[in-house]
mmCIF file of N, CA and C in Angstrom:
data_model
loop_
_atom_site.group_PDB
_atom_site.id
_atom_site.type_symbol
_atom_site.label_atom_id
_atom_site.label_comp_id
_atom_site.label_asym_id
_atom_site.label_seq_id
_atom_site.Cartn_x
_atom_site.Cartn_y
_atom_site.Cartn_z
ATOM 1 N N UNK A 1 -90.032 -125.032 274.290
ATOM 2 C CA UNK A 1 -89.117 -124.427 273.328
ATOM 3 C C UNK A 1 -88.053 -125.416 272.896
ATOM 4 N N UNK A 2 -87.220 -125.171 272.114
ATOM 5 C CA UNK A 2 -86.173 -125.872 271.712
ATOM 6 C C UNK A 2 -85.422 -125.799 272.364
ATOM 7 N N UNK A 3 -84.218 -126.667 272.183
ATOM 8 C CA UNK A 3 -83.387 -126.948 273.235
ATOM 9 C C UNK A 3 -82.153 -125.541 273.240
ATOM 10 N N UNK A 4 -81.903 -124.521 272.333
ATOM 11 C CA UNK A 4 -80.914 -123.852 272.314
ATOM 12 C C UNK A 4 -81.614 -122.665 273.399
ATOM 13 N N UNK A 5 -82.784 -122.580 273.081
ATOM 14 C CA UNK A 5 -83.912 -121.755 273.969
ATOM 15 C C UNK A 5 -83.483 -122.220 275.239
ATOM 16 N N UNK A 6 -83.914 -123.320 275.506
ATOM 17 C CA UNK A 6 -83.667 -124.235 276.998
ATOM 18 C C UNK A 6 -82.077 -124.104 277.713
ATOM 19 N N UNK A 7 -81.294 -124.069 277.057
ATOM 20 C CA UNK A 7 -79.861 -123.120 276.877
ATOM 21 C C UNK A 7 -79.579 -121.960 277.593
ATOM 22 N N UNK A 8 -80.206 -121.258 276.835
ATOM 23 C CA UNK A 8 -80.153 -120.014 276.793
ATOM 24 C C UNK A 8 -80.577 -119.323 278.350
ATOM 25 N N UNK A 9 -81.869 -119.802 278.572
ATOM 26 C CA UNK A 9 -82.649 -119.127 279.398
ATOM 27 C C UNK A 9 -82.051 -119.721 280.636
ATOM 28 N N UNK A 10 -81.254 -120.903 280.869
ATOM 29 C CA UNK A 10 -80.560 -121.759 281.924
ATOM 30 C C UNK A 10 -79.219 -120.796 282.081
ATOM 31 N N UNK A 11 -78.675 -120.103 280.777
ATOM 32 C CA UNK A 11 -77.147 -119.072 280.720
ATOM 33 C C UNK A 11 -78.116 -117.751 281.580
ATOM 34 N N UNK A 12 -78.863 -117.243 280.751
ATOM 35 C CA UNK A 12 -79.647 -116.139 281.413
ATOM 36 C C UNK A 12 -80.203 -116.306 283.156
ATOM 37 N N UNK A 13 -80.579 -117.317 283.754
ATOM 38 C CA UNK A 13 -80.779 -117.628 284.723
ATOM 39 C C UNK A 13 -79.750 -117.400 285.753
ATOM 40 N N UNK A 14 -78.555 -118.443 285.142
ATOM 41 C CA UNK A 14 -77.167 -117.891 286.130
ATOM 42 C C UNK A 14 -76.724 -116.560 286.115
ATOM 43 N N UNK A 15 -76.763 -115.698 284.399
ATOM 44 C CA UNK A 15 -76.195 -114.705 284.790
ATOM 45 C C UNK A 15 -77.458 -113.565 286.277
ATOM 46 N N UNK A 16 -78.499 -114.162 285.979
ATOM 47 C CA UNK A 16 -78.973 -112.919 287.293
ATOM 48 C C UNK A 16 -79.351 -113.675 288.985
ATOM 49 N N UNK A 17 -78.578 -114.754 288.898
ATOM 50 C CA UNK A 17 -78.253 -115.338 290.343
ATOM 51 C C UNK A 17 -76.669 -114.711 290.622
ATOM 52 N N UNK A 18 -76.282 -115.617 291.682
ATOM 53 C CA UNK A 18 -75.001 -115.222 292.169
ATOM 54 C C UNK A 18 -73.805 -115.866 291.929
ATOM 55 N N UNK A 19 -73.808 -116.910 290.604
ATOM 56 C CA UNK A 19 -72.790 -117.700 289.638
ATOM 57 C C UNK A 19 -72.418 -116.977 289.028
ATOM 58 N N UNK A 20 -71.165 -117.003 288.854
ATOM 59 C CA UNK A 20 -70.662 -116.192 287.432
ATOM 60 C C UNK A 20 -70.498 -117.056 286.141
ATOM 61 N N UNK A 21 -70.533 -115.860 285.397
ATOM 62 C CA UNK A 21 -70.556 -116.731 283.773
ATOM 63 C C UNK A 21 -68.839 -116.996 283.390
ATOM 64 N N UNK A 22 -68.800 -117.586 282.707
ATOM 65 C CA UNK A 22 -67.055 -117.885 282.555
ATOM 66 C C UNK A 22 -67.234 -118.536 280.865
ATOM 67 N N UNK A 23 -65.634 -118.831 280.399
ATOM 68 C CA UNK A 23 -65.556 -119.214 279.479
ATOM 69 C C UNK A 23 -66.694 -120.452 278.993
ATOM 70 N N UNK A 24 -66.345 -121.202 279.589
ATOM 71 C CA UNK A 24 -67.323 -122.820 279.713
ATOM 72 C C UNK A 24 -68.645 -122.654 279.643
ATOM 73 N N UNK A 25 -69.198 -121.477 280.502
ATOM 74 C CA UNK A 25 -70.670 -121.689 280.197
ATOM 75 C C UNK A 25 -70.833 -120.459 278.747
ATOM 76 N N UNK A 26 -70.059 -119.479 278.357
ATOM 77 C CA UNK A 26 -70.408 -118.947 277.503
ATOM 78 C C UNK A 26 -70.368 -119.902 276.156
ATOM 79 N N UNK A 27 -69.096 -120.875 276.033
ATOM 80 C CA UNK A 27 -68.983 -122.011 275.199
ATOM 81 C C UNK A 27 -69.629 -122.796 274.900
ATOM 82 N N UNK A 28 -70.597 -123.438 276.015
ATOM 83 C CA UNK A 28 -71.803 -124.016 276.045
ATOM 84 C C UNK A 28 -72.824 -123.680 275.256
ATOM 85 N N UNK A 29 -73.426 -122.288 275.835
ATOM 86 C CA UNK A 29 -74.067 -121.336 275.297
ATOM 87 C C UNK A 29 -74.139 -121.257 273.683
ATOM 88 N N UNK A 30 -73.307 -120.779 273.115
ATOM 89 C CA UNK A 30 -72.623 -120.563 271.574
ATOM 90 C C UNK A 30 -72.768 -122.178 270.962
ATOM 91 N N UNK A 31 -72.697 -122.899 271.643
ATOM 92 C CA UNK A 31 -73.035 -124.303 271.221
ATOM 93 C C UNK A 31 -74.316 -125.299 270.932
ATOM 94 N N UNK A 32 -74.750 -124.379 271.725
ATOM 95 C CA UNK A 32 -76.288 -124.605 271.380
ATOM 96 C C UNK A 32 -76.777 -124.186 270.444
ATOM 97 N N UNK A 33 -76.898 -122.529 270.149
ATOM 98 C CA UNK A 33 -77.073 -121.920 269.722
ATOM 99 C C UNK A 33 -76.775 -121.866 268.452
ATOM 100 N N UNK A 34 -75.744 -122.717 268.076
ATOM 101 C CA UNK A 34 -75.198 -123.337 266.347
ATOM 102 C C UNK A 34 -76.041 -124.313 266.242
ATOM 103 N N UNK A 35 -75.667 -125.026 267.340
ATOM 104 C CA UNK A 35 -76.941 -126.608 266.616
ATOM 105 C C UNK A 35 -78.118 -126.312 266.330
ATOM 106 N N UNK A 36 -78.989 -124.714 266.823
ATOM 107 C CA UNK A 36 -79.838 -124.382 266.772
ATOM 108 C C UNK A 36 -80.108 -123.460 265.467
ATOM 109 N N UNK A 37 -78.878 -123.667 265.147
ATOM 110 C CA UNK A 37 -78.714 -122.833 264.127
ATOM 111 C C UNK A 37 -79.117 -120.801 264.142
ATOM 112 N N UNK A 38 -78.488 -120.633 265.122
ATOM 113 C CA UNK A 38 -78.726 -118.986 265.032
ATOM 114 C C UNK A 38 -77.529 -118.337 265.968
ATOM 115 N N UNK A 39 -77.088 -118.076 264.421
ATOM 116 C CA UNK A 39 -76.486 -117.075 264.665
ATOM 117 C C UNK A 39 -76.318 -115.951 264.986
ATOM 118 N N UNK A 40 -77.169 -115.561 265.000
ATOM 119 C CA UNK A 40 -77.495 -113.991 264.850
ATOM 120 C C UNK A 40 -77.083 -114.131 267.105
ATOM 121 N N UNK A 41 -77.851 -115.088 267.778
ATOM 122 C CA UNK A 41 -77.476 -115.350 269.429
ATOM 123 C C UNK A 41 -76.232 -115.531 269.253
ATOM 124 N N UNK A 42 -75.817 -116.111 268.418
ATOM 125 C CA UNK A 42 -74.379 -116.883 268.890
ATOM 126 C C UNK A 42 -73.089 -115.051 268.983
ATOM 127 N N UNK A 43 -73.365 -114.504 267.893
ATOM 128 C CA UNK A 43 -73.140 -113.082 268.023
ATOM 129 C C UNK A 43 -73.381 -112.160 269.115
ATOM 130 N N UNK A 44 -74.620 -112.665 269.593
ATOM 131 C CA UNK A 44 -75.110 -111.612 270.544
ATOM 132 C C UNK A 44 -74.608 -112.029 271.811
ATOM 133 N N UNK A 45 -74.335 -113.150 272.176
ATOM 134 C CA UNK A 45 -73.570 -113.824 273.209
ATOM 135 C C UNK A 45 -72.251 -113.425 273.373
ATOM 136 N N UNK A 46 -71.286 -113.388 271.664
ATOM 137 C CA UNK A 46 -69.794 -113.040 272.013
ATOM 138 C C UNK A 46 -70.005 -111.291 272.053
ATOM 139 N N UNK A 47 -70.647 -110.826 272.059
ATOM 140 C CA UNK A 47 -70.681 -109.181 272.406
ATOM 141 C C UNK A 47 -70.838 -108.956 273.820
ATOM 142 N N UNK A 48 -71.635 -109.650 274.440
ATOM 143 C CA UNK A 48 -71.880 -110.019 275.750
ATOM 144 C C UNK A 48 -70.685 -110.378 276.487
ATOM 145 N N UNK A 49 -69.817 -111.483 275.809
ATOM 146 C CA UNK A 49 -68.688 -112.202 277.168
ATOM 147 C C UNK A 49 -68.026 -110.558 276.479
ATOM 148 N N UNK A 50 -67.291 -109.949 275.325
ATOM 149 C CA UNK A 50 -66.685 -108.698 275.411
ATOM 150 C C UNK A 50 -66.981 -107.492 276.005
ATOM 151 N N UNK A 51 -67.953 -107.568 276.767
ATOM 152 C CA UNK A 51 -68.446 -106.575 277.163
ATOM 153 C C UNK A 51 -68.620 -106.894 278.610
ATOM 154 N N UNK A 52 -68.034 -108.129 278.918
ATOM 155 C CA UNK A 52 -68.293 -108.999 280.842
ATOM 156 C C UNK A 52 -66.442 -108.780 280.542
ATOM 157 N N UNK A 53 -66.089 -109.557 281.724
ATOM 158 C CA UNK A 53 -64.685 -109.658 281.984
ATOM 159 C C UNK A 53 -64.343 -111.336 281.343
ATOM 160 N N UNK A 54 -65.418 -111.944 280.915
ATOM 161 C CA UNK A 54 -65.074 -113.395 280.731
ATOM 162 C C UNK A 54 -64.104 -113.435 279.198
ATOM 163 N N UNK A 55 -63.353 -114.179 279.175
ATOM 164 C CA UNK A 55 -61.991 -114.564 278.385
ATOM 165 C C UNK A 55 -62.322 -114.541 277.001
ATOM 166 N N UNK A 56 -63.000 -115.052 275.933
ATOM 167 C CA UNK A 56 -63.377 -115.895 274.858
ATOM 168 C C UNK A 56 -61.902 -116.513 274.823
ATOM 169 N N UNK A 57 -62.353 -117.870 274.060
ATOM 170 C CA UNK A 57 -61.060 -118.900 273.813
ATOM 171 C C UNK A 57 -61.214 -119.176 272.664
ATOM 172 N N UNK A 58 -60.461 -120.042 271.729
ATOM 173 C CA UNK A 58 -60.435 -121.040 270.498
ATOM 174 C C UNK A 58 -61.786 -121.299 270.263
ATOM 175 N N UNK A 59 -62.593 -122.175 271.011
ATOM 176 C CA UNK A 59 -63.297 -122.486 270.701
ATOM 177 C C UNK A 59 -64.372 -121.689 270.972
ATOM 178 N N UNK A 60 -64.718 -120.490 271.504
ATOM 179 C CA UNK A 60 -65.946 -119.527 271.559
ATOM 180 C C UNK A 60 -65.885 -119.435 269.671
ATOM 181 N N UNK A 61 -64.696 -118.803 269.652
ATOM 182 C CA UNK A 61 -64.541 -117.939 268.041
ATOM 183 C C UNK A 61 -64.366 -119.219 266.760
ATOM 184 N N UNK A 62 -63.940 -120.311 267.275
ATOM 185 C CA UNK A 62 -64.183 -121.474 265.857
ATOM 186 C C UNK A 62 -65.519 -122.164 266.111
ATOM 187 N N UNK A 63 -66.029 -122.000 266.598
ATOM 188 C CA UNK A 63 -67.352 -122.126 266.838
ATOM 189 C C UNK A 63 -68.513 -120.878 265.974
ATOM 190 N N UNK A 64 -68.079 -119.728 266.297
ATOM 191 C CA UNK A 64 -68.999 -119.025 265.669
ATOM 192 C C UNK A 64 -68.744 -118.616 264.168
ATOM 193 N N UNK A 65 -67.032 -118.747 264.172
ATOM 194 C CA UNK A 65 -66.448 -119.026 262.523
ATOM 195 C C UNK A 65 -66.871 -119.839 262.041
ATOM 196 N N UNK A 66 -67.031 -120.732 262.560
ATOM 197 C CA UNK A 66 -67.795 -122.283 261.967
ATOM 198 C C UNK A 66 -68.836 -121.716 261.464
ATOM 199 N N UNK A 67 -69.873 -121.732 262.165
ATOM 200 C CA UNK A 67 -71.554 -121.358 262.534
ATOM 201 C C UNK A 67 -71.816 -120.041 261.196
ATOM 202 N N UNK A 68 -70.907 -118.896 260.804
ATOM 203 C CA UNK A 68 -70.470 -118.703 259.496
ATOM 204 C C UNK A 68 -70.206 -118.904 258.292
ATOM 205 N N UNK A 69 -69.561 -120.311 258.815
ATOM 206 C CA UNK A 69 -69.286 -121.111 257.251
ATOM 207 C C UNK A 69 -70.392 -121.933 256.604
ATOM 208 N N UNK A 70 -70.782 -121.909 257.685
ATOM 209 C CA UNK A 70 -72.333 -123.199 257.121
ATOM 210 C C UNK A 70 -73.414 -121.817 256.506
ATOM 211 N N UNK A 71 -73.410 -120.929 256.778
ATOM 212 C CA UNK A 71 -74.362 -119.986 256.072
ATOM 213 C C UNK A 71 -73.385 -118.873 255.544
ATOM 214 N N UNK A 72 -72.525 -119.268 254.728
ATOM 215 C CA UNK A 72 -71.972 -118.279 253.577
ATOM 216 C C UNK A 72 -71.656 -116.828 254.221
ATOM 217 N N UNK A 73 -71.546 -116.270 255.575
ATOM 218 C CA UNK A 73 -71.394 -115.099 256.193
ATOM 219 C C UNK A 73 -70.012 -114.815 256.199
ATOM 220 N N UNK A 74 -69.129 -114.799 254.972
ATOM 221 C CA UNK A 74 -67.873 -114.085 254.965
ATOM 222 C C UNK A 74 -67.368 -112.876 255.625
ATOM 223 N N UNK A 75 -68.040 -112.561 255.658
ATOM 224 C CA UNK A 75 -67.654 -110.558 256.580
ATOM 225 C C UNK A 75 -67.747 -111.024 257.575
ATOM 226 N N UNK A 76 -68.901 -111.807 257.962
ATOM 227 C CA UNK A 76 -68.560 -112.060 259.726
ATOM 228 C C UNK A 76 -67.691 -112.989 260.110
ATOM 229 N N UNK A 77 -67.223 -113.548 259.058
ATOM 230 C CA UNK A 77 -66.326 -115.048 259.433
ATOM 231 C C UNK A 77 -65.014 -114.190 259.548
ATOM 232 N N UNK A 78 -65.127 -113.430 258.761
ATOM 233 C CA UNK A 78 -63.395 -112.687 258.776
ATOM 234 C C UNK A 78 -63.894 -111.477 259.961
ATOM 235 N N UNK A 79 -64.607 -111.164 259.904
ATOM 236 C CA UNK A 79 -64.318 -109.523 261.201
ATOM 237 C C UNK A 79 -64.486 -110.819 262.287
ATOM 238 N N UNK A 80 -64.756 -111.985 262.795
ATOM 239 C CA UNK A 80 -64.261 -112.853 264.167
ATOM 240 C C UNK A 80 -63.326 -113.036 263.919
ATOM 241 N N UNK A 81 -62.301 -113.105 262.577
ATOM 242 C CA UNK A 81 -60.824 -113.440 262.366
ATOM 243 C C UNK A 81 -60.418 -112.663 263.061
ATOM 244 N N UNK A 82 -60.223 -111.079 262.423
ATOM 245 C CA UNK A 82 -60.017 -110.163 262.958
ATOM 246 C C UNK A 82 -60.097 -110.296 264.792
ATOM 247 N N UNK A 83 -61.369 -110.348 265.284
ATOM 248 C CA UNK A 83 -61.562 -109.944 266.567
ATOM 249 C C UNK A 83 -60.730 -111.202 267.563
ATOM 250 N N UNK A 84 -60.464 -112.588 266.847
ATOM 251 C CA UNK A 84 -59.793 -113.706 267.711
ATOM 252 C C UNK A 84 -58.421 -112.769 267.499
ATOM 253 N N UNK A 85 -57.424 -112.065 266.849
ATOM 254 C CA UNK A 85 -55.972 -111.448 266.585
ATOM 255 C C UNK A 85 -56.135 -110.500 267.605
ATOM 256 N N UNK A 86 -57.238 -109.435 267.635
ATOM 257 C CA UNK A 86 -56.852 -108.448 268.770
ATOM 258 C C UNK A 86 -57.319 -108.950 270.488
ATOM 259 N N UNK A 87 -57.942 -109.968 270.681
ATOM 260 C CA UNK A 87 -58.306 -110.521 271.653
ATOM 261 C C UNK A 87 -56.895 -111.588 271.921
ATOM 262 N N UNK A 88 -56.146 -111.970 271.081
ATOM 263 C CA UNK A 88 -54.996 -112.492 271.627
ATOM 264 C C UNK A 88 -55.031 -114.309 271.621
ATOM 265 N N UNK A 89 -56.306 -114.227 270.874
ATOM 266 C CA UNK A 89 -56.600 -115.869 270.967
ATOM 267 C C UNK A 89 -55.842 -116.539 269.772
ATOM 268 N N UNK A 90 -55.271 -117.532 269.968
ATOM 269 C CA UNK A 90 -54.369 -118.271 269.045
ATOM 270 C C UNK A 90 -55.236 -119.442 267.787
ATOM 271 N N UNK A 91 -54.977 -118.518 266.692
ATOM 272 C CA UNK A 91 -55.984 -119.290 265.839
ATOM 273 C C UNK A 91 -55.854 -120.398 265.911
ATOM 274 N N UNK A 92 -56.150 -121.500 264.674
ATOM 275 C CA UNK A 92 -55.583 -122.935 263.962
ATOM 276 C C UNK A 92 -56.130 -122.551 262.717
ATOM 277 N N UNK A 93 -55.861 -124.181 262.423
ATOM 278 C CA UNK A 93 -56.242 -124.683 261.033
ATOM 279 C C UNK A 93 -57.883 -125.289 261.038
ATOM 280 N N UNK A 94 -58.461 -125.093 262.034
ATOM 281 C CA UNK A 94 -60.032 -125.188 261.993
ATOM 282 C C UNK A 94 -60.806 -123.742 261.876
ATOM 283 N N UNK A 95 -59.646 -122.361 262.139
ATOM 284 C CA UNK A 95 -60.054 -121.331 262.253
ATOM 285 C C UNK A 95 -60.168 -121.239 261.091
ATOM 286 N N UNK A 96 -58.711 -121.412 260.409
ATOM 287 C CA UNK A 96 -58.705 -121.050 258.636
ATOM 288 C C UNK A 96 -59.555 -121.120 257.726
ATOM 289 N N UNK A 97 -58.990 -122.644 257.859
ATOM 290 C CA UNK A 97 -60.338 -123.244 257.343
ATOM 291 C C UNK A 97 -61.957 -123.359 257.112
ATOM 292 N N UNK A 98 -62.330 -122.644 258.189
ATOM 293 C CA UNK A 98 -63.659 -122.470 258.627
ATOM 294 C C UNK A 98 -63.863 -120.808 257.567
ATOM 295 N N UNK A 99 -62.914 -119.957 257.686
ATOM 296 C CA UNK A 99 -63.235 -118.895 257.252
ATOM 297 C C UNK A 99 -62.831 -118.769 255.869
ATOM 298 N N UNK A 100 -62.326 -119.918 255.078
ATOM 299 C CA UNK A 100 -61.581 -119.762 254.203
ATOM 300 C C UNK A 100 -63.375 -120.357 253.361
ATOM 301 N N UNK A 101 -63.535 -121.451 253.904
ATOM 302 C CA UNK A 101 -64.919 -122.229 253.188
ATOM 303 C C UNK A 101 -65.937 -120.982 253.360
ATOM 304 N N UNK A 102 -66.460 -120.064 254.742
ATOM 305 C CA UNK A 102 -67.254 -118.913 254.032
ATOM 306 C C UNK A 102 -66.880 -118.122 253.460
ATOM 307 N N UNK A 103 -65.790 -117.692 252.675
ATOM 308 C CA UNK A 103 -65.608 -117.004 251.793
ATOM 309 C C UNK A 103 -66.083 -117.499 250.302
ATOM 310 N N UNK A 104 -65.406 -118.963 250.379
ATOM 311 C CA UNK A 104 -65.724 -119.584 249.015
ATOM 312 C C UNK A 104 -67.205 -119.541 248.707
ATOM 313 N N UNK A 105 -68.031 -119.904 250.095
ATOM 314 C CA UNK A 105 -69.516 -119.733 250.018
ATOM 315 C C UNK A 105 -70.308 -118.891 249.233
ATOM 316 N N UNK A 106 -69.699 -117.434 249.956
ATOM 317 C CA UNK A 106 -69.954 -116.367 250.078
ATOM 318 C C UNK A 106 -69.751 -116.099 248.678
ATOM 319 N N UNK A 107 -68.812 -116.823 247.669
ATOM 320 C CA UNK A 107 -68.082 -116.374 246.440
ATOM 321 C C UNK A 107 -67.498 -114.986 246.223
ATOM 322 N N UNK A 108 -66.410 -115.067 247.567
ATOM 323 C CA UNK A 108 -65.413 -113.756 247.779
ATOM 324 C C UNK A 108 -64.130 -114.437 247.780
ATOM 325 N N UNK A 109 -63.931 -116.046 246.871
ATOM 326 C CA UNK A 109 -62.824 -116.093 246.956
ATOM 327 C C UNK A 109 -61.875 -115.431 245.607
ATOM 328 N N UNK A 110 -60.956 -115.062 246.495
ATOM 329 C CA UNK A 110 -60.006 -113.974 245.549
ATOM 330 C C UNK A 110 -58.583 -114.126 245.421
#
């Protein structure tokens, strides 16, 4: 398989041993999974750490804002805006930015 596969199934492995998953390996995870280009995991992963006790940080959510911007997904680039504000995570200017370019993508700039 490809390497985000090879990823994946190495994240899936720890989560059903006796390691816990944490920020770092979910980050990892989501990182692959862009270079691999799929998003649709990289989503299904941050539903996963929200639904574990693990943190998301900056870079879980400019990562998948990113991973947004490269395929024109405005609604999802802004509802992770949204979800980094009530999760308490402190945007930037890579967040903005990232969501500002899928909008333009998207041609929802307004």
């Amino acid at each position: 398989g490809s390497r985000w596969e090879q990823a994946l199934q190495s994240f899936s492995k720890m989560a059903q041993s006796t390691i816990k998953s944490n920020t770092i390996t979910f980050n990892a995870a989501i990182s692959a999974c862009d270079r691999g280009d799929e998003l649709e995991k990289i989503l299904q992963l941050l539903n996963v750490a929200k639904q574990s006790t693990v943190q998301l940080d900056r870079i879980s959510f400019n990562t998948a804002i990113s991973a947004c911007e490269v395929r024109a997904k405005w609604e999802t680039a802004l509802q992770l805006l949204n979800d980094m504000a009530s999760n308490h995570v402190q945007s930037n200017t890579v967040t903005f930015s990232a969501a500002i370019t899928a909008c333009e993508k998207g041609s929802q700039w307004k």
